[in-house]
Each structure stands twice: as C-alpha cells, then as structure tokens.
Short mmCIF file of C-alpha atoms in Angstrom, two decimals:
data_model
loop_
_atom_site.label_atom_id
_atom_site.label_comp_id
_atom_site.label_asym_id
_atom_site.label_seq_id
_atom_site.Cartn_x
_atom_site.Cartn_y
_atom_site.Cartn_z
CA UNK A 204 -5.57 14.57 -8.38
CA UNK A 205 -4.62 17.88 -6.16
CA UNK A 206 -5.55 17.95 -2.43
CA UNK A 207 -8.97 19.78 -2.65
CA UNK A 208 -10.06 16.89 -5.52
CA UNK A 209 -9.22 13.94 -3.62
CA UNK A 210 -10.87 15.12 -0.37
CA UNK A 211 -14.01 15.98 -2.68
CA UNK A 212 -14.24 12.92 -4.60
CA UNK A 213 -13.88 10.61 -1.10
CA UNK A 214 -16.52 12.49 0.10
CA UNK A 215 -18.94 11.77 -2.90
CA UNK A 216 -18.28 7.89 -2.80
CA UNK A 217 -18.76 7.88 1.55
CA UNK A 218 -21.49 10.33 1.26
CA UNK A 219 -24.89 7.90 1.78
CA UNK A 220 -28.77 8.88 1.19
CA UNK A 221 -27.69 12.78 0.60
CA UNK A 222 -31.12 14.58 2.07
CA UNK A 223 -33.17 16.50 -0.39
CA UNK A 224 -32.85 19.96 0.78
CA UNK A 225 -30.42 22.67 -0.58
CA UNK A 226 -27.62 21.89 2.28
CA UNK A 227 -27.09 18.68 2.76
CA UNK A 228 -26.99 18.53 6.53
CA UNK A 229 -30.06 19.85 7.07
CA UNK A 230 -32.23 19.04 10.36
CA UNK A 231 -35.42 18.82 12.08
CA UNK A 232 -34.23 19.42 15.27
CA UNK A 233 -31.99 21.67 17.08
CA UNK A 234 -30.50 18.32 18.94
CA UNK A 235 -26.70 19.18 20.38
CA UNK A 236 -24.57 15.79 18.87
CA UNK A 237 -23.37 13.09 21.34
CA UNK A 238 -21.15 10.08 22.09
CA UNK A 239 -21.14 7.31 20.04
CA UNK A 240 -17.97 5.41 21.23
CA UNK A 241 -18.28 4.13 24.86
CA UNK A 242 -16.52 0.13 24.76
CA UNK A 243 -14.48 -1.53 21.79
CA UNK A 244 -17.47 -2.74 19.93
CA UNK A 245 -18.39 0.74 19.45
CA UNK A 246 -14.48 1.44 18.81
CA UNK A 247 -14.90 -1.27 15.91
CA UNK A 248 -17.97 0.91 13.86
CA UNK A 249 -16.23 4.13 14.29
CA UNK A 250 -13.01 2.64 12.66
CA UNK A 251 -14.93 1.55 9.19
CA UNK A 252 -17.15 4.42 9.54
CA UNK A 253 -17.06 6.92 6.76
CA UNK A 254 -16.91 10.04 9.82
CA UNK A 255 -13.52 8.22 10.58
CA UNK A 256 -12.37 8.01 6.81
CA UNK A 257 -13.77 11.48 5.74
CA UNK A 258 -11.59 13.58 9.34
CA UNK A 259 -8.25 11.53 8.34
CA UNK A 260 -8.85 12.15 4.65
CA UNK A 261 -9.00 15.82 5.24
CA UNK A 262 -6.35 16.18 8.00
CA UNK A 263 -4.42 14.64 5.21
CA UNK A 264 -5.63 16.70 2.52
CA UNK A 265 -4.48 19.91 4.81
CA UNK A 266 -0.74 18.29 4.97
CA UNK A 267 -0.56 17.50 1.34
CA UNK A 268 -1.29 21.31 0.63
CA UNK A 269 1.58 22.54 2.44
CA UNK A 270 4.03 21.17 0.48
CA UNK A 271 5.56 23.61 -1.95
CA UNK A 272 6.23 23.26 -5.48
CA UNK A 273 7.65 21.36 -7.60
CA UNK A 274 7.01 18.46 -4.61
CA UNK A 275 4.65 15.88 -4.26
CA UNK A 276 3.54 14.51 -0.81
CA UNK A 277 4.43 11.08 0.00
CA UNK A 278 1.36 10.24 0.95
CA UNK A 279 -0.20 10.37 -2.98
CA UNK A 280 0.00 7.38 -4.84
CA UNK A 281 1.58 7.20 -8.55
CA UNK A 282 -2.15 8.00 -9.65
CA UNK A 283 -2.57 10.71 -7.48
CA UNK A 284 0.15 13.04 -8.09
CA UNK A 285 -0.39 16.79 -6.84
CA UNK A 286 -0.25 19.92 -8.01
CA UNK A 287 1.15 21.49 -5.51
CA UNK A 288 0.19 24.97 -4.22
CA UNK A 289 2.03 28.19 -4.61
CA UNK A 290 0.67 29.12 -1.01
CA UNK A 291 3.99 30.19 1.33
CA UNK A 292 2.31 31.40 4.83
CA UNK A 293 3.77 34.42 5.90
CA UNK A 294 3.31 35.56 9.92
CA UNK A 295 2.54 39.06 8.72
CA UNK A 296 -0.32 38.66 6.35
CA UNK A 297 -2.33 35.66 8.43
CA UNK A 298 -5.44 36.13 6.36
CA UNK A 299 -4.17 35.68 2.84
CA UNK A 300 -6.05 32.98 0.70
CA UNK A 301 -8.60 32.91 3.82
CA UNK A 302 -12.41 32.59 3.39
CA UNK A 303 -14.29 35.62 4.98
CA UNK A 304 -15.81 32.99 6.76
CA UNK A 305 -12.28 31.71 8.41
CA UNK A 306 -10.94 35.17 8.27
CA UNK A 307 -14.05 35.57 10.92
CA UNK A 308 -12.89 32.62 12.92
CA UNK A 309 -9.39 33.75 12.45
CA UNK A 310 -9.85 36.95 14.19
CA UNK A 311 -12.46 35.28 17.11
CA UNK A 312 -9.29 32.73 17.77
CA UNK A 313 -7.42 35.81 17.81
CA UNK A 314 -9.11 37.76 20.26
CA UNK A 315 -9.22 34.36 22.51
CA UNK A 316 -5.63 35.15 22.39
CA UNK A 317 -5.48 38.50 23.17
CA UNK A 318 -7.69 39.11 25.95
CA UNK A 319 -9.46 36.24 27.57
CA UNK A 320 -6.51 35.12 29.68
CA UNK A 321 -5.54 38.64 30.40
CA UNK A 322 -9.24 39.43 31.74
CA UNK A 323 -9.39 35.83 33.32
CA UNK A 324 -5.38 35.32 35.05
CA UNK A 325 -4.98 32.42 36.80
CA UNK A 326 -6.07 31.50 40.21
CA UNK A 327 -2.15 31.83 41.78
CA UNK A 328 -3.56 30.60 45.69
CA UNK A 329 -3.87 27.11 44.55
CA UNK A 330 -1.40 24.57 45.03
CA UNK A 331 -2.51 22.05 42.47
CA UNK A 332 0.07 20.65 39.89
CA UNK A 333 -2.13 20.71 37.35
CA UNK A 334 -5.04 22.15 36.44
CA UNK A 335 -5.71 25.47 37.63
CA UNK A 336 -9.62 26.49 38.09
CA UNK A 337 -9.68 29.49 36.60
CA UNK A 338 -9.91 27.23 33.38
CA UNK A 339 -13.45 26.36 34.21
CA UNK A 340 -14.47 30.11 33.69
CA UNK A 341 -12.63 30.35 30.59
CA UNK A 342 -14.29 27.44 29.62
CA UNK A 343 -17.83 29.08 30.64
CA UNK A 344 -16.89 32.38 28.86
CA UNK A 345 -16.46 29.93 25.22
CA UNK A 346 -19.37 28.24 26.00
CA UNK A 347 -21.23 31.78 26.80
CA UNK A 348 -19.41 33.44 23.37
CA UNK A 349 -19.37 30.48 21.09
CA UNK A 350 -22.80 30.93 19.37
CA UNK A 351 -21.60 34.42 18.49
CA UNK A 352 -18.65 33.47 17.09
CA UNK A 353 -20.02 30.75 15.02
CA UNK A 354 -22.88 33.23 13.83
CA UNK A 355 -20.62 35.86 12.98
CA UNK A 356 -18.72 33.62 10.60
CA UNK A 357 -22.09 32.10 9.18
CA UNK A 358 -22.64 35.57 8.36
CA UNK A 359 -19.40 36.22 6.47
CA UNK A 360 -20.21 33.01 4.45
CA UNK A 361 -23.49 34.48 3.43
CA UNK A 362 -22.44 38.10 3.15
CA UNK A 363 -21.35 38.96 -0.46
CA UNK A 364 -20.12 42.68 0.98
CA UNK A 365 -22.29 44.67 -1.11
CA UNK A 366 -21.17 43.16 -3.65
CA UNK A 367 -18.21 44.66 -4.60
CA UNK A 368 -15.62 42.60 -2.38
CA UNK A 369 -14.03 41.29 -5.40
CA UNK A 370 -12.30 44.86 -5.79
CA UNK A 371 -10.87 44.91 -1.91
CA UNK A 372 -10.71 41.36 -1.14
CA UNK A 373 -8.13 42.12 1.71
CA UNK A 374 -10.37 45.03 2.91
CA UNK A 375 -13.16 42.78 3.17
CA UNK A 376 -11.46 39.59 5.17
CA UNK A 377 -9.89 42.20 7.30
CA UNK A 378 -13.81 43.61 7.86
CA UNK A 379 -14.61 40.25 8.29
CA UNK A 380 -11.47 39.04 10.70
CA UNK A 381 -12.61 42.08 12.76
CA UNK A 382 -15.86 41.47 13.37
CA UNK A 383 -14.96 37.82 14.29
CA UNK A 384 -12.56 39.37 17.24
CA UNK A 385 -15.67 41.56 18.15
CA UNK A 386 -17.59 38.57 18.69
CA UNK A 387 -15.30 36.62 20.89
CA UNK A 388 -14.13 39.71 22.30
CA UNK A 389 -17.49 41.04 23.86
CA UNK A 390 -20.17 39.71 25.85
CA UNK A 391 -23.41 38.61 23.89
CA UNK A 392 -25.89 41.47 23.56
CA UNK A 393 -29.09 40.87 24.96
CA UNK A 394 -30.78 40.68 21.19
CA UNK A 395 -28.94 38.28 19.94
CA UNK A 396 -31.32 35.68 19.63
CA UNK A 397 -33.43 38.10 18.28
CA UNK A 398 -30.11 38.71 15.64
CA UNK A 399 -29.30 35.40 14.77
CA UNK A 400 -33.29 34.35 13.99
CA UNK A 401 -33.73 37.21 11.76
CA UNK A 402 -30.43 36.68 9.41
CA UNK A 403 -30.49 32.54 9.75
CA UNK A 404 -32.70 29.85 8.82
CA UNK A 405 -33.55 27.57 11.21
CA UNK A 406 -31.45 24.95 9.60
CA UNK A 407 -28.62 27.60 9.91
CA UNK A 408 -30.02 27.41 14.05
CA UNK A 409 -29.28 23.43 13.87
CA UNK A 410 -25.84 23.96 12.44
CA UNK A 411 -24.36 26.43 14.80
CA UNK A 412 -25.70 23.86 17.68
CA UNK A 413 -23.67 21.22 16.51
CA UNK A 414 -20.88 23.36 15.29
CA UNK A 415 -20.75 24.96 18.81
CA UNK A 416 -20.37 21.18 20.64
CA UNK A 417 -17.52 20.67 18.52
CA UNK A 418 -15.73 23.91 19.33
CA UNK A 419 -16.63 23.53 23.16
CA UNK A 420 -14.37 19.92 23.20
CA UNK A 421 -11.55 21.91 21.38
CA UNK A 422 -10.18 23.50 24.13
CA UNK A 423 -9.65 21.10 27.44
CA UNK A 424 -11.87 19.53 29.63
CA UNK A 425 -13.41 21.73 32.32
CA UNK A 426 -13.88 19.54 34.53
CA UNK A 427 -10.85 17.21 34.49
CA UNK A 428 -8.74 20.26 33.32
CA UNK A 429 -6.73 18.16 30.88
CA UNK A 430 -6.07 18.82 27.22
CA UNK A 431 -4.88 16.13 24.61
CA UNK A 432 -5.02 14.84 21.14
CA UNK A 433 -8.32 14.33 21.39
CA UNK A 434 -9.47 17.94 21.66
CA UNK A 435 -7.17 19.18 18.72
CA UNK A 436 -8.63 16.53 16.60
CA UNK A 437 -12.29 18.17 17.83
CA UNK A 438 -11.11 21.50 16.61
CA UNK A 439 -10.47 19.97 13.18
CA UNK A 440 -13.53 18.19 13.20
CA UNK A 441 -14.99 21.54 14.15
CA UNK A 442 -12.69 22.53 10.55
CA UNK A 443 -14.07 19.76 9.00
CA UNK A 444 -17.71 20.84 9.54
CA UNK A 445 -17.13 24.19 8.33
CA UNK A 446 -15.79 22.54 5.24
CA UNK A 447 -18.79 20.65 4.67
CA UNK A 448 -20.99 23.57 5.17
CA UNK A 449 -19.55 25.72 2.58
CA UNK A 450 -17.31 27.98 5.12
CA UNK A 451 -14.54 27.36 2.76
CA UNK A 452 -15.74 28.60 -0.40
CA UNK A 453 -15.24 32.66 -1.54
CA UNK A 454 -18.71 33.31 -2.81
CA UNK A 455 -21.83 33.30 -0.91
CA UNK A 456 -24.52 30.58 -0.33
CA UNK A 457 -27.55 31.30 -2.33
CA UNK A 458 -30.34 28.82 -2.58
CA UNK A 459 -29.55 26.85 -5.43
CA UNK A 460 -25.85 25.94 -4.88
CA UNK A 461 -24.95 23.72 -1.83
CA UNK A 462 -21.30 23.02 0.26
CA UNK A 463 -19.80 20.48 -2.53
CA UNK A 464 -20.36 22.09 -5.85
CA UNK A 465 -16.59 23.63 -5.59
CA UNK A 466 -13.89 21.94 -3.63
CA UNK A 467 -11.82 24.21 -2.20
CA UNK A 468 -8.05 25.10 -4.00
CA UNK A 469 -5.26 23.52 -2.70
CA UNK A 470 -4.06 27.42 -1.30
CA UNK A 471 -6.97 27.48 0.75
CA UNK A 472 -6.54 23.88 2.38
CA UNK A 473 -2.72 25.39 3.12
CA UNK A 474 -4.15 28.47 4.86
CA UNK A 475 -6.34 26.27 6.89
CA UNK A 476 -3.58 24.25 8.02
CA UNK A 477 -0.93 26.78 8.75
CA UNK A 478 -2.83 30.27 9.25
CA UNK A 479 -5.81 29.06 11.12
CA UNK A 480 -3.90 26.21 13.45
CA UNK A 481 -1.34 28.53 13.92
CA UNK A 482 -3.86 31.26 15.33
CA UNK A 483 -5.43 27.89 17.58
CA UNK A 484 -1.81 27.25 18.92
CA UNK A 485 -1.68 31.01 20.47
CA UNK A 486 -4.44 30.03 22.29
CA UNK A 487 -3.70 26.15 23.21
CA UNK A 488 -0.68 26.96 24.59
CA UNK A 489 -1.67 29.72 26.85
CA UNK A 490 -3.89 27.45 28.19
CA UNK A 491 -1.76 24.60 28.73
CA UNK A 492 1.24 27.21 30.35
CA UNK A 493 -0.93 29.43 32.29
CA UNK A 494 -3.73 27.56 33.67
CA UNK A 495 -1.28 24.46 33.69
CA UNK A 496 -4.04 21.87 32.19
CA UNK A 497 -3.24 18.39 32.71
CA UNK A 498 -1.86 16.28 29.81
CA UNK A 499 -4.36 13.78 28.31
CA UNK A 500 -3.18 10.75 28.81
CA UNK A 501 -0.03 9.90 31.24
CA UNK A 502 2.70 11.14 28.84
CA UNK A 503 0.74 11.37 25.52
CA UNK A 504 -0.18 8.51 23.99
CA UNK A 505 1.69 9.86 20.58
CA UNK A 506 5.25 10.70 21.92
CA UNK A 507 5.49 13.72 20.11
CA UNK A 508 5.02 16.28 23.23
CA UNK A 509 2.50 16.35 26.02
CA UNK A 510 -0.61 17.88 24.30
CA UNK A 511 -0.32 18.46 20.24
CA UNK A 512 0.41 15.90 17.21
CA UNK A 513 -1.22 17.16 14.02
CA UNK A 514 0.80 20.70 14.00
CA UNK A 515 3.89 18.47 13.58
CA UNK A 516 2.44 16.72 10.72
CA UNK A 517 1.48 19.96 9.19
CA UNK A 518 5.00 21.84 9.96
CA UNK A 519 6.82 18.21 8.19
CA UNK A 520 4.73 18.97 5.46
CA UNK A 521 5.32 22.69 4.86
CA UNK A 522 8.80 21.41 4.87
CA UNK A 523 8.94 18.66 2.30
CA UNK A 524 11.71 19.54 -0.59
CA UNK A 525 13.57 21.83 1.61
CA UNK A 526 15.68 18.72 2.42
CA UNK A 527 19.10 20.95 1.20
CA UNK A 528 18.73 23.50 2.90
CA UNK A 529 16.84 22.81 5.91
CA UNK A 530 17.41 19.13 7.31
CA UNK A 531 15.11 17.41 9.73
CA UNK A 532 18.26 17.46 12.05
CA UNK A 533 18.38 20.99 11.80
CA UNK A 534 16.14 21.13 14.61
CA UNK A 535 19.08 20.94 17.09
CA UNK A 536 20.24 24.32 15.68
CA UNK A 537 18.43 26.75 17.97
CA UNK A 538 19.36 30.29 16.29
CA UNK A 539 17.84 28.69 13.46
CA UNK A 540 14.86 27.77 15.66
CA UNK A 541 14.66 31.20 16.86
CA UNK A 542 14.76 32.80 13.32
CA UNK A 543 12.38 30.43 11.68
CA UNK A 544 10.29 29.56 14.53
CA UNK A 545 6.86 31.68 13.21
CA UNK A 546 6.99 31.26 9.81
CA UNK A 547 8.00 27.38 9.82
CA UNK A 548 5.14 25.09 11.94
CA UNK A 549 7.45 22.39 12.83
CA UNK A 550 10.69 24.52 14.18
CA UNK A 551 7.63 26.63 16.26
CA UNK A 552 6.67 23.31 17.86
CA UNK A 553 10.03 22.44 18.61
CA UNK A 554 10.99 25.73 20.02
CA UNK A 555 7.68 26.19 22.58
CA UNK A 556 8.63 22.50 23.74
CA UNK A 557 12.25 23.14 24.48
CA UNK A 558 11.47 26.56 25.81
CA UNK A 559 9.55 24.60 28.32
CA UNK A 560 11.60 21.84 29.10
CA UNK A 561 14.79 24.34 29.62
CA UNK A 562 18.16 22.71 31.22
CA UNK A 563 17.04 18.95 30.44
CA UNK A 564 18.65 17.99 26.83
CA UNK A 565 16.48 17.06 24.31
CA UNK A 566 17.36 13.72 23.61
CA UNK A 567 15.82 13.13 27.18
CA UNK A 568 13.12 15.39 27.21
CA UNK A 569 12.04 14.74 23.39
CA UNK A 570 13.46 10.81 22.63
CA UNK A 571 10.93 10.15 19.44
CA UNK A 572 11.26 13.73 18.33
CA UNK A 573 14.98 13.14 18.65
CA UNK A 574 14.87 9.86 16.68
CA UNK A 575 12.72 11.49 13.87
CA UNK A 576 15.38 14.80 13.56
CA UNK A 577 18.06 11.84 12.46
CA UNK A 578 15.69 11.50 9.04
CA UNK A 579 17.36 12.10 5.83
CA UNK A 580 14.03 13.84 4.25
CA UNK A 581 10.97 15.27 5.56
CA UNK A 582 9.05 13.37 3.26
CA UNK A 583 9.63 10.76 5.49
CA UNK A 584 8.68 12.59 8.62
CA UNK A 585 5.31 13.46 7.16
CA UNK A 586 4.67 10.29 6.54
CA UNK A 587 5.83 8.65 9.50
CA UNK A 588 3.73 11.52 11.16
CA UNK A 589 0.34 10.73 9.54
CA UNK A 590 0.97 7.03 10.51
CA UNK A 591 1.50 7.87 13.75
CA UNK A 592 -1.66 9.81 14.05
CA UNK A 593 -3.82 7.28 12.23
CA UNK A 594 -2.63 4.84 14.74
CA UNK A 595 -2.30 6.34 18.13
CA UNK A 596 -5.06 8.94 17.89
CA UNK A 597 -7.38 7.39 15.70
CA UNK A 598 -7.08 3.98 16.45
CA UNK A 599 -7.04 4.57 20.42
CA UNK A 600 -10.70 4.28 22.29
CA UNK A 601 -8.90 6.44 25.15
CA UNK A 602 -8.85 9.46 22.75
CA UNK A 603 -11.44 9.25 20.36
CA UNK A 604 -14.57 7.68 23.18
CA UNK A 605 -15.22 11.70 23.71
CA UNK A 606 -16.02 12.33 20.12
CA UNK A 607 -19.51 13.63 19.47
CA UNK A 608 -21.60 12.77 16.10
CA UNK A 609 -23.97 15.08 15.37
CA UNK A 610 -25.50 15.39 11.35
CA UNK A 611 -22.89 17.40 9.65
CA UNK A 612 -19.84 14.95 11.55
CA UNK A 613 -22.30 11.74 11.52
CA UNK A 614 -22.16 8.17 13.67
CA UNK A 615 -23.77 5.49 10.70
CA UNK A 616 -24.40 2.91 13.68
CA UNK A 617 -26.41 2.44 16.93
CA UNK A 618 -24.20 3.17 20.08
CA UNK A 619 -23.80 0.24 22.98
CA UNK A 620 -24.64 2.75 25.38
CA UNK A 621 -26.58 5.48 26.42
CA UNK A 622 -24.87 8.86 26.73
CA UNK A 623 -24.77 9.98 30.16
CA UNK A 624 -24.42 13.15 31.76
CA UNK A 625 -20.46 14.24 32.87
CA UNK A 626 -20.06 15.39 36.10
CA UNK A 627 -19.86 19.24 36.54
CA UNK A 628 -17.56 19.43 39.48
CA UNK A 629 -14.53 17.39 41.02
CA UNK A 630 -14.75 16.33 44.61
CA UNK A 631 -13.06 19.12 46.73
CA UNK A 632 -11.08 18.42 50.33
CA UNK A 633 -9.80 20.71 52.89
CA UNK A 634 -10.63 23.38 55.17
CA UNK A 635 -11.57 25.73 52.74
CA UNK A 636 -13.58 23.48 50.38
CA UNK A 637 -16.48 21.05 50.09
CA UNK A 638 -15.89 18.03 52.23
CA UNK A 639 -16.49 14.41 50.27
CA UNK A 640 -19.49 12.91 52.18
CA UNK A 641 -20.65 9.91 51.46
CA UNK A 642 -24.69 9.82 51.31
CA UNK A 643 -25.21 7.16 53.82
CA UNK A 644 -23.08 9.28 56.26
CA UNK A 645 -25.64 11.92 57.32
CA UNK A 646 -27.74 11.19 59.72
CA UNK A 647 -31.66 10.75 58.80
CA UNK A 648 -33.12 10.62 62.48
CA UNK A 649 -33.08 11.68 65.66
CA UNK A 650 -32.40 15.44 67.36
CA UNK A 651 -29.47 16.00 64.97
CA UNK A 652 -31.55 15.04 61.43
CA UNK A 653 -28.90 16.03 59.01
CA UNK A 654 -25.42 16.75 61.44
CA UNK A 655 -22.57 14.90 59.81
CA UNK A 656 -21.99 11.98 62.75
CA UNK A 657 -18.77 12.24 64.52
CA UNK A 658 -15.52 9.92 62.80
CA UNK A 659 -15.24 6.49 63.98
CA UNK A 660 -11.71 5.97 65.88
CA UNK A 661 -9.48 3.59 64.38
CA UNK A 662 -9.47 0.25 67.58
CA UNK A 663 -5.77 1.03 67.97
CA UNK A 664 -6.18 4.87 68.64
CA UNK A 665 -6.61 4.26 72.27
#
C-alpha cells in the first residue's frame, strides 16, 4: 500500500457519522475552532482520538513519499510495502507536481518571504533578548491577509482555467502561484467580502474560518513572542485540512464528487513535504532570526534545535538509500553542506543551525543531532525521527494544550474546561511604558479619586 493509500484508507476506518452533504465537513455555523486540551484528562482523549491518529498518519505519509526509488520507508510494515515515488525536488522548479491550489499557497508563503519583513523591520530600540514587538504587527498583517490567502487558493481548487489547463499545466500553477503572492502581498480590497460571497458557498465561508485559525497558530505567538513545535505541527494541521478538503487533488470540485474520492499520488504528498515546508522555512526562520522569537519551551522539548522537528524527519526521509554516497555523518562535512544545503532538507537544517551557532562546535551546540550523524543508515534516522516526534510533540500537554478543533480537524470528546480568552498584551515596565498597577492600588475616594497613591517606604529606609 503506497503513501497516498494508507493515509486514505486510515481515514475511512477513523472517519465516524460522515454528514450527508457533498463535502464532508460541512457546517451550520461560521464558529472559529477552539481548545480542547487544557489538564491531562483532556491530554488522555486527544491521545486515542482519531484527530491525533489521522495528523501523525499523514505527517508520516509525507515522510514515506520522500524516499526515492527502489526504497521502502522503515516505517511500512511487510504488508505495507511502498511504491515509492519518482518525485526528486529541485530548488528551481518549486511548483512541480503542486496542486493549483498549493501552488496558490506556495506563492502567498512566498511573498510572506519576500516582503513582509522588509516592509515590517524590526523594532532595533528594544533591548529585549527575545522577542522583538514588531512581531505582533506581522502577526496582525496574517491575521488581516489570511482570509485572502485562503480564498485565493479555494479558488484555484475550484477553477478548472477555462478549461484547457491540461495543455499548460506549468502556465497555469505559475498563474495560480502568482495570484497567491498577490494575495498575501497586498492589502485586502475593500470588496472582498463582497468577492468571496459571490464565488463561495457559505460552507466554503465556514471552511476558510477554521482554516484561517489554523494558519494564525502557525507562525508564533503574538503575545508571548515564542515559536515551537507546536506551531509547525499547526501549519501541518493547517496541510492536513487542505487535504481533507480536496486542496490536493488536480481537478476541480464539482457537486457530485467530494475530498476522498482520489487520494492524492505519492509525488504530490513529496511536494507537500519538501516544496511547500521548504517555502514555510523561508519564512519561520526570518522570524525566529529577525524578530528573535523566543523558543517554545526552555531548550525544545525535542533536542533537535530550538524551534523545528518535522523538517528533519522529512530531510532523513528524502535521504533514505543514499546511505553510499551520502552518510548520516556526512553532516560534519560543511562544503558538502554548502553545496547540498537547498536541494537536500536535512543538510539545509543543519546548515541554518550551525550558521547560527558559529564558533561553538557542534557536538556542544547540537549533542542529539551529533549522536544521530554517528547512524549507519538514514533509515534509521527517519525512524528514530518519527518516534521522537510521536513522543515529545505529540505525547507532551505543553505543546499540543494550544491545539484548536474545529470540524474539518475535529475534538470527538467534551473538554474539562471552558476556553478562555488569551491575553492581548504583556505587562510593560519602565519610563517609557505602561506601569503594572495593581487594581486595588488606585485610589477610589477622596480629592485625588483616581491618583496612583505614593510607594510605601520599606521600615529600614530611614
């Protein structure tokens, strides 16, 4: 059973009570998802939940379609065995075997890229060592963009080009890649409401709601100004979702065909994994260099490096029966790193880490990576790789309590709590900022109703 089977065959047996529509996420109400996770009880449902077994089946499914032929993955059983795809990803051709409807979110990642840090540079007066707040507008400006960029590639899914696309496939995902840069690239007109209500559904209204929540928690926290494992695994959830949607497929929705009547090919799970995160690392790791965004988590709860784990998963992958030529200790070779660094996921990750970590040697900046480059096979990295994910991603409440459920990415049981609402600022001292006063502190009477009472000296300030 290929990649693109087994992922559609574990979603038939986890799928339960399939609605009776034509998509089968389709909703009543245009309700953004929430938390489900909040204490270990919670932490217990999510883990034998099928939303828990359907993301890790197709993070894996994305791995296993890396590897090139005539290799299987590890991961397969003897009943399971692969075959493999003939998809080799190539830097200069990024939308090759692509959807138009990921060729669209290809080029809106790539115009996130491009421009948004250059129009929105860091804040360089503050003296923070992480987290600069200039992230909170770029944050703002996805938030402010996102329902453009999610419509535009709805539109790409539905669009059949005339059609005649079949003739100029490449002219048509490069049509389709730029008008997904166009919509990440420019502010929303002042119709587009009017736009997206005219050439959507209102289910197709329901979708891009909970489509945009996932892509919002995909980039960093805007108010904590941290970025971990747990927002790449929201971008892949925000993957996942356009899998289940039909964003994957080459032909055009129509009313009688829904998301699951073709699994995707094997080539077009590999694209995802290596064209599309590739394009999402541009734009991760200007964020975590420029606006300096905090590492989730003390030092990572994975060991890999301070923000990423799944791109090293991937990279092993891509990797697996190049064991004679290219050895998992080859890693220590850095002219190698330097030539192979783009095309290769797993040398790129190594590179941008040791690129910022410059002067320390690796051993001590990079111990587990340095214990995994001493490997005889990258079969067994990838392997070791998805274990480690399953376990200290998946398995941690730290990292997965922010997940949202909404009906496309669904919760199957009753949360312990009620979601609350985040804060939207972080307290601010100094001379130049908001002092932290404590309500009780004001005073409520007298001639000075509302004057901040003078401080309280300490009995041995005398």
């Amino acid at each position: 059973m290929d990649p693109a089977s087994a992922i559609h065959h574990h979603e038939q047996e986890t799928q339960q009570q399939p609605p009776k529509t034509n998509d089968p996420h389709a909703t009543k109400k245009n309700t953004p998802p929430s938390r489900y996770i909040y204490t270990e009880t919670d932490m217990n449902q999510f883990r034998k939940s099928p939303a828990r077994k359907n993301l890790l089946s197709f993070v894996t499914a994305l791995g296993r379609s890396c590897a090139p032929p005539p290799n299987t993955h590890p991961s397969f059983s003897a009943n399971e065995q692969t075959t493999t795809t003939q998809y080799q990803y190539d830097p200069s051709q990024p939308l090759r075997e692509l959807s138009p409807s990921l060729a669209s979110f290809h080029g809106s990642l790539r115009a996130m890229a491009d421009l948004w840090l250059t129009e929105l540079p860091p804040d360089r007066t503050t003296r923070a060592r992480f987290g600069n707040p200039m992230f909170r507008t770029w944050h703002d400006r996805l938030i402010e963009r996102s329902d453009a960029i999610i419509s535009c590639l709805l539109d790409c899914r539905d669009d059949d080009g005339g059609g005649g696309h079949e003739e100029d496939e490449e002219g048509f995902l490069d049509l389709c890649a730029q008008r997904g840069y166009a919509a990440a690239a420019n502010p929303p007109a002042a119709d587009d409401d009017a736009v997206r209500s005219r050439k959507h559904d209102n289910n197709d209204d329901a979708i891009t709601t909970e489509l945009a929540a996932y892509l919002h928690s995909s980039f960093g926290h805007p108010t904590r100004l941290d970025y971990g494992t747990g927002h790449e695994s929201s971008f892949f959830v925000f993957l996942y979702a356009l899998f289940k949607i039909g964003c994957f497929d080459d032909t055009p929705r129509t009313a009688t065909t829904t998301a699951f009547e073709n699994a995707p090919c094997p080539r077009r799970l590999a694209a995802v994994a290596l064209s599309i995160t590739s394009q999402y690392l541009r734009v991760t790791r200007q964020l975590q260099s420029e606006y300096m965004l905090e590492p989730a988590g003390s030092h990572g709860v994975w060991g890999l490096d301070d923000y990423h784990c799944l791109p090293f998963y991937f990279g092993a992958c891509q990797l697996v029966g190049n064991d004679g030529d290219i050895q998992p200790r080859c890693i220590h070779d850095d002219r190698l790193l330097e030539r192979e660094c783009e095309r290769l996921m797993y040398f790129g990750c190594i590179r941008y880490i040791k690129s910022l970590k410059k002067g320390v040697p690796f051993f001590e900046s990079s111990p587990m990576l340095d214990d995994i480059s001493s490997l005889d096979s990258w079969t067994r990295v990838a392997k070791g790789l998805m274990k480690l994910y399953e376990g200290e991603v998946l398995e941690k409440l730290p990292v997965v309590q922010h997940f949202v459920f909404g009906n496309i990415f669904k919760a199957n049981w009753t949360p312990s709590q009620e979601p609350r609402t985040a804060p939207t600022r972080t307290f601010i001292n100094g001379p130049h900022g908001d002092e932290c006063i404590a309500p009780w502190a004001v005073q409520r009477s007298g001639a000075n109703v509302g004057m901040i009472p003078p401080p309280t000296r300490a009995p041995w300030a005398k």
